[in-house]
Short mmCIF file of C-alpha atoms and ligand atoms in Angstrom, two decimals:
data_model
loop_
_atom_site.label_atom_id
_atom_site.label_comp_id
_atom_site.label_asym_id
_atom_site.label_seq_id
_atom_site.Cartn_x
_atom_site.Cartn_y
_atom_site.Cartn_z
CA MET A 146 -26.74 -66.71 -15.14
CA LEU A 147 -22.99 -66.51 -15.52
CA SER A 148 -20.69 -67.82 -12.81
CA LYS A 149 -18.43 -65.16 -11.26
CA LYS A 150 -15.43 -66.85 -12.82
CA MET A 151 -17.01 -66.87 -16.29
CA GLU A 152 -18.14 -63.26 -15.89
CA GLN A 153 -14.60 -62.20 -14.98
CA ALA A 154 -13.11 -64.10 -17.91
CA LEU A 155 -15.57 -62.52 -20.37
CA ASN A 156 -14.79 -59.08 -18.94
CA ASP A 157 -11.09 -59.81 -19.49
CA GLN A 158 -11.87 -60.72 -23.10
CA ILE A 159 -13.76 -57.43 -23.57
CA ASN A 160 -10.54 -55.72 -22.48
CA ALA A 161 -8.46 -57.87 -24.86
CA GLU A 162 -10.73 -56.96 -27.81
CA LEU A 163 -10.56 -53.26 -26.91
CA TYR A 164 -6.77 -53.55 -26.73
CA SER A 165 -6.79 -55.21 -30.17
CA SER A 166 -8.82 -52.30 -31.51
CA TYR A 167 -6.39 -49.84 -29.91
CA LEU A 168 -3.36 -51.73 -31.26
CA TYR A 169 -4.71 -51.66 -34.81
CA LEU A 170 -5.59 -47.98 -34.49
CA SER A 171 -1.96 -47.36 -33.54
CA MET A 172 -0.86 -49.36 -36.59
CA GLN A 173 -3.24 -47.28 -38.71
CA ALA A 174 -1.52 -44.13 -37.43
CA TYR A 175 1.88 -45.63 -38.29
CA PHE A 176 0.80 -46.40 -41.86
CA GLU A 177 -0.60 -42.89 -42.24
CA SER A 178 2.75 -41.50 -41.07
CA VAL A 179 4.59 -43.38 -43.84
CA ASN A 180 1.96 -42.52 -46.50
CA LEU A 181 0.66 -46.04 -47.01
CA SER A 182 -3.00 -45.06 -47.06
CA GLY A 183 -4.24 -48.46 -48.31
CA SER A 184 -2.56 -50.24 -45.41
CA ALA A 185 -3.98 -47.58 -43.06
CA ASN A 186 -7.41 -48.34 -44.50
CA TRP A 187 -6.93 -52.07 -43.83
CA MET A 188 -6.10 -51.25 -40.20
CA LYS A 189 -9.12 -48.95 -39.91
CA ALA A 190 -11.43 -51.82 -40.88
CA GLN A 191 -9.57 -54.10 -38.46
CA THR A 192 -9.97 -51.57 -35.64
CA GLN A 193 -13.72 -51.41 -36.25
CA GLU A 194 -13.99 -55.19 -36.32
CA GLU A 195 -12.26 -55.50 -32.95
CA LEU A 196 -14.57 -52.90 -31.44
CA MET A 197 -17.49 -54.94 -32.75
CA HIS A 198 -16.02 -58.04 -31.03
CA ALA A 199 -15.89 -56.15 -27.73
CA VAL A 200 -19.50 -55.01 -28.12
CA LYS A 201 -20.62 -58.54 -28.96
CA LEU A 202 -19.10 -59.80 -25.68
CA TYR A 203 -20.49 -56.78 -23.79
CA ASP A 204 -24.02 -57.55 -25.03
CA PHE A 205 -23.68 -61.22 -24.15
CA VAL A 206 -22.55 -60.49 -20.56
CA ASN A 207 -25.57 -58.20 -20.14
CA GLU A 208 -27.93 -60.69 -21.71
CA ARG A 209 -26.80 -63.32 -19.21
CA ASN A 210 -27.37 -60.94 -16.29
CA GLY A 211 -23.68 -60.40 -15.78
CA ARG A 212 -22.03 -57.10 -14.97
CA VAL A 213 -19.74 -55.48 -17.50
CA LEU A 214 -16.74 -53.95 -15.72
CA LEU A 215 -14.40 -52.00 -17.95
CA ASN A 216 -10.72 -51.88 -17.17
CA ALA A 217 -7.76 -49.75 -18.29
CA ILE A 218 -6.53 -50.50 -21.81
CA ASP A 219 -2.76 -51.02 -22.15
CA LYS A 220 -0.72 -48.57 -24.21
CA PRO A 221 -0.07 -50.05 -27.65
CA PRO A 222 3.32 -49.86 -29.40
CA THR A 223 3.66 -46.84 -31.70
CA GLU A 224 6.66 -47.65 -33.90
CA TRP A 225 7.48 -50.53 -36.22
CA LYS A 226 10.52 -51.26 -38.36
CA SER A 227 8.62 -51.85 -41.62
CA PRO A 228 5.21 -52.82 -43.03
CA LEU A 229 6.33 -56.46 -42.80
CA ASP A 230 7.15 -55.96 -39.11
CA VAL A 231 3.61 -54.60 -38.56
CA PHE A 232 1.95 -57.60 -40.19
CA GLU A 233 4.24 -60.03 -38.36
CA GLN A 234 2.95 -58.44 -35.15
CA VAL A 235 -0.68 -58.59 -36.32
CA PHE A 236 -0.31 -62.30 -37.04
CA LYS A 237 1.36 -62.93 -33.68
CA HIS A 238 -1.30 -60.92 -31.89
CA GLU A 239 -4.15 -62.84 -33.55
CA GLN A 240 -2.51 -66.14 -32.58
CA LYS A 241 -2.44 -64.90 -28.99
CA VAL A 242 -6.12 -63.93 -29.16
CA THR A 243 -6.99 -67.39 -30.54
CA GLU A 244 -5.33 -68.87 -27.48
CA LEU A 245 -7.39 -66.56 -25.22
CA ILE A 246 -10.61 -67.63 -26.97
CA ASN A 247 -9.67 -71.31 -26.65
CA ASN A 248 -9.02 -70.80 -22.93
CA LEU A 249 -12.46 -69.19 -22.59
CA VAL A 250 -14.08 -72.20 -24.30
CA ASN A 251 -12.18 -74.52 -21.94
CA LEU A 252 -13.44 -72.57 -18.94
CA ALA A 253 -17.03 -72.54 -20.24
CA ASN A 254 -16.79 -76.32 -20.69
CA ASP A 255 -15.41 -76.74 -17.16
CA GLU A 256 -18.28 -74.62 -15.84
CA LYS A 257 -20.78 -76.68 -17.90
CA ASP A 258 -21.99 -73.33 -19.26
CA HIS A 259 -23.44 -74.51 -22.58
CA ALA A 260 -24.80 -71.11 -23.59
CA THR A 261 -21.34 -69.57 -23.34
CA VAL A 262 -19.74 -72.51 -25.17
CA SER A 263 -22.25 -72.00 -27.98
CA PHE A 264 -21.79 -68.21 -28.02
CA LEU A 265 -18.00 -68.56 -28.21
CA GLN A 266 -18.14 -70.72 -31.35
CA TRP A 267 -18.61 -67.55 -33.39
CA PHE A 268 -15.28 -66.29 -32.01
CA VAL A 269 -13.56 -69.63 -32.65
CA ASN A 270 -14.56 -69.41 -36.33
CA GLU A 271 -13.74 -65.70 -36.53
CA GLN A 272 -10.19 -66.36 -35.29
CA VAL A 273 -9.56 -68.76 -38.19
CA GLU A 274 -10.39 -65.90 -40.55
CA GLU A 275 -8.43 -63.34 -38.52
CA GLU A 276 -5.25 -65.41 -38.57
CA ALA A 277 -5.64 -66.23 -42.27
CA SER A 278 -6.17 -62.64 -43.41
CA ALA A 279 -3.19 -61.33 -41.40
CA ASP A 280 -1.03 -64.21 -42.63
CA ALA A 281 -1.99 -63.56 -46.28
CA VAL A 282 -0.73 -59.97 -46.14
CA ARG A 283 2.35 -61.04 -44.16
CA GLN A 284 3.25 -63.66 -46.79
CA GLN A 285 2.84 -61.17 -49.64
CA LEU A 286 5.08 -58.64 -47.87
CA LYS A 287 7.70 -61.34 -47.35
CA LEU A 288 7.74 -62.10 -51.08
CA MET A 289 8.23 -58.40 -51.76
CA GLU A 290 11.36 -58.03 -49.64
CA SER A 291 13.49 -58.28 -52.78
CA ALA A 292 11.03 -56.33 -54.99
CA PRO A 293 9.92 -53.21 -53.11
CA GLY A 294 7.83 -51.94 -56.06
CA GLY A 295 5.23 -54.55 -55.13
CA LEU A 296 4.49 -52.68 -51.93
CA PHE A 297 2.61 -49.98 -53.82
CA MET A 298 0.50 -52.58 -55.62
CA LEU A 299 -0.29 -54.31 -52.34
CA ASP A 300 -1.12 -51.00 -50.66
CA LYS A 301 -3.63 -50.32 -53.45
CA GLU A 302 -5.18 -53.72 -52.84
CA LEU A 303 -5.46 -53.12 -49.08
CA ALA A 304 -7.26 -49.84 -49.86
CA GLN A 305 -10.21 -51.94 -51.10
CA ARG A 306 -11.06 -53.44 -47.71
CA VAL A 307 -14.40 -52.23 -46.33
CA PHE A 308 -15.77 -52.84 -42.84
CA THR A 309 -19.29 -54.23 -43.05
CA PRO A 310 -21.26 -53.78 -39.83
CA PRO A 311 -23.09 -56.98 -38.86
CA ALA A 312 -26.85 -57.22 -39.45
CA ALA A 313 -28.74 -56.38 -36.25
CA ASN A 314 -30.78 -59.60 -36.30
CA GLN A 315 -27.61 -61.70 -36.30
CA GLY A 316 -26.57 -60.16 -33.03
CA ALA A 317 -23.03 -60.02 -34.30
FE1 FE2 B 228 -11.19 -59.84 -31.96
FE1 FE2 B 229 -8.77 -59.95 -34.24
#
C-alpha cells in the first residue's frame, strides 16, 4: 500500500509526464509549421514515449492500491525561435524531469517504500537516455549554426526515429 504522500507524489509525476507529452506534441506542431517533417517525426515518437511513461506510473499506482487522480495539464509554449531553440528547451525540460524523478526516489527512500524505489529505477535509467538523445540533437544543431545546409540532412536523420511500444510482459 502506498502512503498518501507517495500516492500524491506519483500522481504529480503522472501529470508531469502528460505535460511532457503535451509539450512535445506542441513542438511537433511547430516543426510541421516550418516544414521540418523529420523533426516533427522525432517529436511524435517523443510524445508517445511520454504518454507511455504516464501510463506506466498510472498502472503502478493502481497495482499498489492507490488512487489515480488526474489534474489539469498546463498549456505548453507554442512558438520557438529556431530548431536549436526547441532542442535547447527539450534538453532543459528533460533535466528538470530527472530532478523530479530523483526527488521521487528520495521520498520513496524516506518512506522506506522499497517497491516504489525499485519501480523508479526504470525511470532513473530512462532519464539518462532522454537527456543524452536530446543533447545529441542539440549539439548537432549547434554545429550547424554556421552551415545551415546541414539542417536538411539532420531532419532526414530524425525522420528515421520510430516509437516502439514496450512488450506487455515487461510492464513498461
Ligand atoms: Fe518521461
Ligand atoms: Fe522525457
